[in-house]
Short mmCIF file of C-alpha atoms and ligand atoms in Angstrom, two decimals:
data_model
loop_
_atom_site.label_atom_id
_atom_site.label_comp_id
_atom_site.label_asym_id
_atom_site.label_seq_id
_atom_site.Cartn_x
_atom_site.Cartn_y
_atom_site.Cartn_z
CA UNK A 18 -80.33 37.41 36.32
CA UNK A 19 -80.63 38.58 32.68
CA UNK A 20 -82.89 41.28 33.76
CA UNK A 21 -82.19 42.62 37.10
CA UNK A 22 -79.64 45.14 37.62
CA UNK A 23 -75.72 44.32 37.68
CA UNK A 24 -73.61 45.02 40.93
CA UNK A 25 -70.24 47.21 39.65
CA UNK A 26 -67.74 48.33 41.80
CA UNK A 27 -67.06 51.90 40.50
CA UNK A 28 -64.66 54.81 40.52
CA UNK A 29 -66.65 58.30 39.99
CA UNK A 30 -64.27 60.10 38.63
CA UNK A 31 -60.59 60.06 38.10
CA UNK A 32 -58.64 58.65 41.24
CA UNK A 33 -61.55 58.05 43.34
CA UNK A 34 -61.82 54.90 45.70
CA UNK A 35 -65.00 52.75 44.01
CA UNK A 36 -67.89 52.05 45.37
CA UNK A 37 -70.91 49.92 44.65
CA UNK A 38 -73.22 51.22 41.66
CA UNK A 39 -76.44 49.42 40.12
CA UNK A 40 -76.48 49.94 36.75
CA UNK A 41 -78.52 48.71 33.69
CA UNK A 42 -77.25 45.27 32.13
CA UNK A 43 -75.87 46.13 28.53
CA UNK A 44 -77.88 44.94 25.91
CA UNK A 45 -76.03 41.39 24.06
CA UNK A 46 -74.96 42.14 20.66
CA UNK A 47 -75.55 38.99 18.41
CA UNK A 48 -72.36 37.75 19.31
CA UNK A 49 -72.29 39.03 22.25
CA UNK A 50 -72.41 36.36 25.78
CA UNK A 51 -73.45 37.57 29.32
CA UNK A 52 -71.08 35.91 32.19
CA UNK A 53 -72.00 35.56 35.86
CA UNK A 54 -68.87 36.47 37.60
CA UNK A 55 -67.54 34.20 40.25
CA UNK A 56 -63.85 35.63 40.05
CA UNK A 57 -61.34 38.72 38.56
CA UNK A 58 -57.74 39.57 39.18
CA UNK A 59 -56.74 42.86 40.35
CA UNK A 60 -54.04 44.16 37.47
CA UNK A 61 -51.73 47.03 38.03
CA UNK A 62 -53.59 48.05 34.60
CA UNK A 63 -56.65 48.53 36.44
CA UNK A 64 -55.30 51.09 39.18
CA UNK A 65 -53.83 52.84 35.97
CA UNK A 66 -57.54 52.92 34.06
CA UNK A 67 -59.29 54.51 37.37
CA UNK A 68 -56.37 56.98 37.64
CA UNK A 69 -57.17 57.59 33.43
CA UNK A 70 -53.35 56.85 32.51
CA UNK A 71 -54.32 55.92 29.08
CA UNK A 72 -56.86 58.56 28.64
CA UNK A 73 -59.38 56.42 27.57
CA UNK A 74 -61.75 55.92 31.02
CA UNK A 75 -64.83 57.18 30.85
CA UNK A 76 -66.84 57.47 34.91
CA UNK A 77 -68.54 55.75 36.48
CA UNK A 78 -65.36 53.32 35.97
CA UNK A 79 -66.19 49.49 37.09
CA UNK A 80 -62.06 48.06 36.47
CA UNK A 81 -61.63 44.91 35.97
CA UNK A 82 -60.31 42.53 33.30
CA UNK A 83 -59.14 38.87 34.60
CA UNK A 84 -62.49 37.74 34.86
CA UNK A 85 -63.76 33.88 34.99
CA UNK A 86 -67.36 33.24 35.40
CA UNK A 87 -70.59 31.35 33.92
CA UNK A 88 -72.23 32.35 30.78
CA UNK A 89 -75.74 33.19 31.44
CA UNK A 90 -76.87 34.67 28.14
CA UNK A 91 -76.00 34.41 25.02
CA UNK A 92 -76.87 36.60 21.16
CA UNK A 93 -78.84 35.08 18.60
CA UNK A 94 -75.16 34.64 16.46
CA UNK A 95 -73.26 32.91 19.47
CA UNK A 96 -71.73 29.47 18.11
CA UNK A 97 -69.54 26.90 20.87
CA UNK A 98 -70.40 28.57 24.00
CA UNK A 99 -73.55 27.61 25.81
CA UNK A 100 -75.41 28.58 29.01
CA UNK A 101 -73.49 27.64 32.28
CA UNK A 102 -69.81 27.29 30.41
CA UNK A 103 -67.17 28.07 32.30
CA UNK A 104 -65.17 31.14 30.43
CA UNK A 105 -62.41 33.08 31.19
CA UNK A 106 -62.05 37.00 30.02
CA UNK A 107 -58.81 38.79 29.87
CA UNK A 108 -58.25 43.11 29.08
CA UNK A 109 -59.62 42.54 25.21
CA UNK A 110 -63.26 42.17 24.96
CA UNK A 111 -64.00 42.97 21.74
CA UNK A 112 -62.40 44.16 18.10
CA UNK A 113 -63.85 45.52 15.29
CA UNK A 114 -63.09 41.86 13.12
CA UNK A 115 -62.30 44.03 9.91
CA UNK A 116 -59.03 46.19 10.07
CA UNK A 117 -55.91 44.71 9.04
CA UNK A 118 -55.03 43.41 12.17
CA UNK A 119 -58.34 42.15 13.00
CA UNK A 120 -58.03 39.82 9.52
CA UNK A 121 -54.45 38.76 10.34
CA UNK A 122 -56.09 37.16 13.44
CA UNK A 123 -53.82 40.12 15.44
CA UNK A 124 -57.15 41.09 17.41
CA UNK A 125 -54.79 42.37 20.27
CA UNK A 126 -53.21 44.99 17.63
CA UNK A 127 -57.28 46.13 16.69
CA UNK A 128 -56.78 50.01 15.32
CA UNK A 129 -59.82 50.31 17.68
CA UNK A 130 -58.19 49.05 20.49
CA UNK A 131 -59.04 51.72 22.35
CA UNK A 132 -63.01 50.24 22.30
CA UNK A 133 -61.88 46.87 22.84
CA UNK A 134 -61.36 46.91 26.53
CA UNK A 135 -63.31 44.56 28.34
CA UNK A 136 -64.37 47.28 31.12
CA UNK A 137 -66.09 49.02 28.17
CA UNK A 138 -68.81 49.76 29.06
CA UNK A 139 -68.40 47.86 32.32
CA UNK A 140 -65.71 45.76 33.65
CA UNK A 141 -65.13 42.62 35.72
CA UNK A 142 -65.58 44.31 39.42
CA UNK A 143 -68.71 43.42 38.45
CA UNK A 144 -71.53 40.61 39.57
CA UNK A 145 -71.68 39.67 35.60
CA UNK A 146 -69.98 41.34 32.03
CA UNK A 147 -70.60 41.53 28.27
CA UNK A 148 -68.31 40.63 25.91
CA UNK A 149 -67.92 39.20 22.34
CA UNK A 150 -67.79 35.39 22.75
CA UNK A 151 -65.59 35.37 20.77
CA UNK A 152 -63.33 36.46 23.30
CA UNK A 153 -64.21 34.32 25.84
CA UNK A 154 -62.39 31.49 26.23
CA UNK A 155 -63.49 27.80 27.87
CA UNK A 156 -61.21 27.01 30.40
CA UNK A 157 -59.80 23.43 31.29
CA UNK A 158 -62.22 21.69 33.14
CA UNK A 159 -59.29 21.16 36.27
CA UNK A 160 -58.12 24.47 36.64
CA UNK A 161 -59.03 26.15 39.70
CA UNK A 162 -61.40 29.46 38.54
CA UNK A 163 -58.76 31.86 40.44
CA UNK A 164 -55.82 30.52 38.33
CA UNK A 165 -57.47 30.85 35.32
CA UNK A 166 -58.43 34.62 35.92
CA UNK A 167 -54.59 35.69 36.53
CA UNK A 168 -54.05 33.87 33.17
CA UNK A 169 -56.01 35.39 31.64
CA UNK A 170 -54.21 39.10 31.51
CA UNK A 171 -50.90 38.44 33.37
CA UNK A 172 -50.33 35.19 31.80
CA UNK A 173 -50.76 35.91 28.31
CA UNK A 174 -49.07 38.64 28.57
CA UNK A 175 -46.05 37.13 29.09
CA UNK A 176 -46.55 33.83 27.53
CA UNK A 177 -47.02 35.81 24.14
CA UNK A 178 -43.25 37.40 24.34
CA UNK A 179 -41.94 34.56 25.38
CA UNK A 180 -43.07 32.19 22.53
CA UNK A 181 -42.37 34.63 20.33
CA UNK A 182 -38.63 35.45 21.27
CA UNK A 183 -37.62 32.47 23.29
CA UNK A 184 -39.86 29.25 22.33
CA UNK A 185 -36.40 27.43 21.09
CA UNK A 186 -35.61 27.08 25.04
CA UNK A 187 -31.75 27.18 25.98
CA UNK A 188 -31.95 30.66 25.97
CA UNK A 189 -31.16 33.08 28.74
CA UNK A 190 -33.63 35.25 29.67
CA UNK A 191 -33.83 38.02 32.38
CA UNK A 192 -37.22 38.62 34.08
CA UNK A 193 -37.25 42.21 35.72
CA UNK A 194 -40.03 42.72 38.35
CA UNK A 195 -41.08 39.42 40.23
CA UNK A 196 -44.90 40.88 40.85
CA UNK A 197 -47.97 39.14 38.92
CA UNK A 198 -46.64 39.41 35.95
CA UNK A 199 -43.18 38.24 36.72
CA UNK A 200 -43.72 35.37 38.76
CA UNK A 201 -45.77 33.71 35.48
CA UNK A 202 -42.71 34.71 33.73
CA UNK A 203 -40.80 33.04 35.76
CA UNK A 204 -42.48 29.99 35.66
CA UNK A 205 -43.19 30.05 31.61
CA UNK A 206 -39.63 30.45 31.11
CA UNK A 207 -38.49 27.89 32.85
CA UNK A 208 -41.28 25.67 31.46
CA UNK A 209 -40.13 26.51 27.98
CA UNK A 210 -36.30 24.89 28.72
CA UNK A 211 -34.81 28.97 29.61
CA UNK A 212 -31.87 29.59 31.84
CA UNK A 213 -33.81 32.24 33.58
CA UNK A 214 -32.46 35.05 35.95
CA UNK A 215 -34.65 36.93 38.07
CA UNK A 216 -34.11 40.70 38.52
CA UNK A 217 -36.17 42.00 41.26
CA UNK A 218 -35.35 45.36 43.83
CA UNK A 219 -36.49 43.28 46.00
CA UNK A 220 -34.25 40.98 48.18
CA UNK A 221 -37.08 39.16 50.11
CA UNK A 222 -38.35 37.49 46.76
CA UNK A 223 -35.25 35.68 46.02
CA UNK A 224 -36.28 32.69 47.49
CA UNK A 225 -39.35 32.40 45.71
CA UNK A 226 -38.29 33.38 42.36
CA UNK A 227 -36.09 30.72 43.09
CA UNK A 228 -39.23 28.61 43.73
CA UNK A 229 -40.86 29.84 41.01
CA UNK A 230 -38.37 28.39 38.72
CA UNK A 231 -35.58 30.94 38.70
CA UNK A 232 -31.81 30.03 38.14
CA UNK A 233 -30.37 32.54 39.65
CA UNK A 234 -31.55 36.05 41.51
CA UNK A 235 -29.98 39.30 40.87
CA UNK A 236 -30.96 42.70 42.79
CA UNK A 237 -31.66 45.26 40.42
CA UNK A 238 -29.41 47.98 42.17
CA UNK A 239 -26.68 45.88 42.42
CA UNK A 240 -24.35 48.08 40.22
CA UNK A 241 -21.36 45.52 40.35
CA UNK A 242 -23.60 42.60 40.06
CA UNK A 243 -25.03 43.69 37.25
CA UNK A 244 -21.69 44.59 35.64
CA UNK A 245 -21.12 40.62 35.89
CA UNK A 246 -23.95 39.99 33.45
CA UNK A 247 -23.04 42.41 30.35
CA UNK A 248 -23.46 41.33 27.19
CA UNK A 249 -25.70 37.70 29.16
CA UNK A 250 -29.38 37.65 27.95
CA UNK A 251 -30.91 36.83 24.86
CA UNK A 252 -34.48 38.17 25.99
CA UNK A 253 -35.35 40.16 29.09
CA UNK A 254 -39.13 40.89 29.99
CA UNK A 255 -39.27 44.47 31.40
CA UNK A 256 -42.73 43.42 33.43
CA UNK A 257 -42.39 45.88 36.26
CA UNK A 258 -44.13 49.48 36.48
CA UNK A 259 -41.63 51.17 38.35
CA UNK A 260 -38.32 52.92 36.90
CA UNK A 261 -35.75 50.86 35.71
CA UNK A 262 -32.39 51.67 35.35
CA UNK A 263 -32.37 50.93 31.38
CA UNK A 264 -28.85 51.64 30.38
CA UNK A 265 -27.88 48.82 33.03
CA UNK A 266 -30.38 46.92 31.63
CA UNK A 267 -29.72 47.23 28.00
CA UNK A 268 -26.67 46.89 28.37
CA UNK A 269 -27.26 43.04 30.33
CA UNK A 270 -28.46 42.19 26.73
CA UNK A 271 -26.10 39.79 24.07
CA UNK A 272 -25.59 41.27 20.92
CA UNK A 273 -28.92 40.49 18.55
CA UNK A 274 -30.62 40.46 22.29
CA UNK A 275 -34.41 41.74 22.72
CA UNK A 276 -35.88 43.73 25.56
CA UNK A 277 -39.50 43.82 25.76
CA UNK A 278 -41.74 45.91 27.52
CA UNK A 279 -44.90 44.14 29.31
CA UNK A 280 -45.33 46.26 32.02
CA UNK A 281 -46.38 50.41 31.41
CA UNK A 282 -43.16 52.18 33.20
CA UNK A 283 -44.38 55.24 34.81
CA UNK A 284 -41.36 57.42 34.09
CA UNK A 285 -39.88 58.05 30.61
CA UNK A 286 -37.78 55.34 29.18
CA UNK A 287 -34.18 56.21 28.75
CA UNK A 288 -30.51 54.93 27.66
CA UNK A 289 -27.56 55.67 25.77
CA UNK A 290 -28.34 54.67 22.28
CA UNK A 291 -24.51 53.73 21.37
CA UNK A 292 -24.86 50.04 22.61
CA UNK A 293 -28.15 49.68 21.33
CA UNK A 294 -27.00 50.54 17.61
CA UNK A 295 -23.32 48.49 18.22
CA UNK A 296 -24.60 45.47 19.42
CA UNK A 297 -27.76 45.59 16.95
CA UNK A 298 -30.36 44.97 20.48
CA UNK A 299 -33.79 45.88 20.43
CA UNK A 300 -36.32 47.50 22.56
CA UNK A 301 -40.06 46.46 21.69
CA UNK A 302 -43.18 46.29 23.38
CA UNK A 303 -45.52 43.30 23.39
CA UNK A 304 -49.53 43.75 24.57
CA UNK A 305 -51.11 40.59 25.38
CA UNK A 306 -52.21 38.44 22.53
CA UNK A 307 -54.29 37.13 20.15
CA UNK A 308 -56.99 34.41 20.58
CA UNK A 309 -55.09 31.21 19.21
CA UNK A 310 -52.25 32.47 21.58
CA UNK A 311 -54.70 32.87 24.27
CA UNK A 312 -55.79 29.19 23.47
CA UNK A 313 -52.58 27.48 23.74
CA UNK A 314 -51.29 29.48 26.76
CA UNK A 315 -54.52 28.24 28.57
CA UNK A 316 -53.19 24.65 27.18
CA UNK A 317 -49.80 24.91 27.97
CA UNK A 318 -50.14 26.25 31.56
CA UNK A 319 -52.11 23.29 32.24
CA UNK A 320 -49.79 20.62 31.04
CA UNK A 321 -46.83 22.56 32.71
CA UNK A 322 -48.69 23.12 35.91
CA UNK A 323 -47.92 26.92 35.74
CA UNK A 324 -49.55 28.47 38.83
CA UNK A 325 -50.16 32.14 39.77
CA UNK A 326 -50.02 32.66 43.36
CA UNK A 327 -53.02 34.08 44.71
CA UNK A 328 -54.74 35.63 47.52
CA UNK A 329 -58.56 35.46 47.46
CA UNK A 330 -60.58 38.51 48.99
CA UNK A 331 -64.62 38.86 48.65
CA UNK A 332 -65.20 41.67 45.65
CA UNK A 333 -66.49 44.13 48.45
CA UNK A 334 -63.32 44.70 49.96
CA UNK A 335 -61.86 46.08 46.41
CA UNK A 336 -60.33 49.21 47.49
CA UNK A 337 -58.10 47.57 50.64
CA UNK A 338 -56.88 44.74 47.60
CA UNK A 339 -56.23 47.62 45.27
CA UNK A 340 -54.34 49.67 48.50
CA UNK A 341 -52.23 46.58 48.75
CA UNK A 342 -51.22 46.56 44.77
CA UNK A 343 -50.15 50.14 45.09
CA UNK A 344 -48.33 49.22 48.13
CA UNK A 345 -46.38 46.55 46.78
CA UNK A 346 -47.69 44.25 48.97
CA UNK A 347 -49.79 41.26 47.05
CA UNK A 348 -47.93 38.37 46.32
CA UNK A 349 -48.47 37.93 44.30
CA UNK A 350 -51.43 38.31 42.48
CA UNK A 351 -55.23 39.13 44.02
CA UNK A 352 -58.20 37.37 42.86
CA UNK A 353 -61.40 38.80 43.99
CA UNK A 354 -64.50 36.62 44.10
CA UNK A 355 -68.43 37.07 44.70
CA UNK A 356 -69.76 35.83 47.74
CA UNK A 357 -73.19 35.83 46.14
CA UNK A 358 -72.20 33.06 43.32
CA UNK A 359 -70.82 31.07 46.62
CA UNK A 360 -67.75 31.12 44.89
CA UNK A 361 -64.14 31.11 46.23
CA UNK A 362 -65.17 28.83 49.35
ZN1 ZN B 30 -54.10 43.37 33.07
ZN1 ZN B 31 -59.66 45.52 14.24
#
């Protein structure tokens, strides 16, 4: 396996639908660990990297960062990881282990971060992937390989907010978006003792945010619905891509309330700043975590039974799974799998 070529699903250039490459393996770094693929989430993140949103893909582009797989090879520094483990992989693959960040045990906030993605070189489209072991992560022996791979980006990307702002529970907190990201939310929330209100554009997903552990459901273009909950949530999670209506949604928060930004809004982000500076709120981003976090989210979705939904499709259909995340029509998370590793059976 080591030594024959790798099977990547690729975009040529900017845009384009992907298609299969061969390419060389990369060479394993001394802490480096080589992981058969068996499965990898499809992240709105991923559309963005083969469209170059960020401006940091470089072509052929093989997406693809919520892998789970066997490790198959492993660098002559490589310590707790051995040959058939079961890892996980989320969007960080790497960091440079020396900045200030880095030594704060911050690895998400690496000044290289830019280098760190796991799809550099090659991502987890992919029939195997290299990546410092030290950011792969053994998974619990009983969770299923396609729920671990959505945890693996969309989980701790919420989870890390969440026990950050809200970990005290009894807290309200507004979820905006119920897609992959929000439905974990949803269910980490409410897991962590939240009132939690669902805001969605969506009216057919009421009943499952409900299901998902929701208290109440609120359509996002409600105008007068929305008026009801000024001045209601101590945290709202902003984990949708599309355009929000931010001065509503600001102004939904309690004075001293937080709104963080998961999800990368394609339009510009704007409000009146009079309530924000008034009622002392704050807007922040959060970017998915660091590897203790990553650790204890893996831990605490187990003991909490927090489960992605997810629709399996073999690796080779990629562009129709990615056509259906554009569309708005996964639910509520894709997990691609490779036939060849008989996996997903
Ligand atoms: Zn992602
Ligand atoms: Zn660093």
């Amino acid at each position: 396996m080591a030594h024959s070529t790798v099977l990547g699903f690729a975009a040529r250039a900017t845009g384009q639908p992907l298609e299969p490459i061969n390419y060389a393996p990369p060479k394993l770094g001394e802490h480096d660990v080589r992981v058969s693929i068996t499965h990898c989430g499809v992240c709105y993140t991923d559309i963005q990297g083969i469209e170059d949103h960020y401006g940091i893909s470089t072509y052929p582009f093989v997406p693809g960062h919520e892998i789970v797989g066997t490790v198959s090879a492993l660098g002559p520094a490589v310590s707790g990881l051995k040959e058939g483990d079961r890892v996980g992989i989320g969007w960080q693959g790497r960091s440079c282990m020396q900045c200030e960040w880095c030594l704060r045990g911050e690895e998400q906030l690496c000044q290289d971060i830019d280098n760190c993605a796991t799809w550099k070189p090659y991502g987890g489209f992919s029939s195997s992937v290299v990546v410092d072991s030290r950011f792969a992560y053994p998974l619990p022996t009983v969770m299923s390989s396609e729920v671990a791979a959505v945890l693996m980006c969309a989980g701790i990307s919420v989870y890390t907010p969440l026990r950050s702002y809200a970990a005290g529970g009894s807290q309200k907190v507004g979820i905006i978006g119920v897609g992959g990201l929000g439905h974990l939310a949803i269910q980490f929330a409410h897991a962590l003792g939240c009132e939690v209100t669902a805001i969605s554009s969506s009216p057919g997903k009421k009943e499952q945010a409900l299901k998902f552990g929701a208290d109440h459901f609120i359509i996002a273009e409600d105008q007068a619905r929305m008026r009801q909950v000024r001045f209601s949530f101590d945290l709202m999670l902003y984990t949708s891509h599309g355009k929000g209506d931010w001065t509503s949604l600001v102004n939904s928060l309690k004075t001293n309330g937080r709104l963080v930004i998961i999800g990368f809004s394609d339009g510009p982000v704007t409000f009146d700043p009079l309530e924000l500076v008034v009622h002392q709120m704050s807007i922040t981003g959060s970017f998915i975590g660091n590897r203790a976090t990553m650790r204890e989210m893996l831990m605490f979705a187990q003991n909490h039974g927090i489960t992605p939904e997810t629709e399996l499709m073999p690796m080779a259909q990629v562009n129709e799974a990615i056509r259906k995340v554009k569309e708005n029509k996964a639910r509520y998370r894709i997990v691609l799998f490779n036939d060849t590793t008989g996996a997903g059976a």
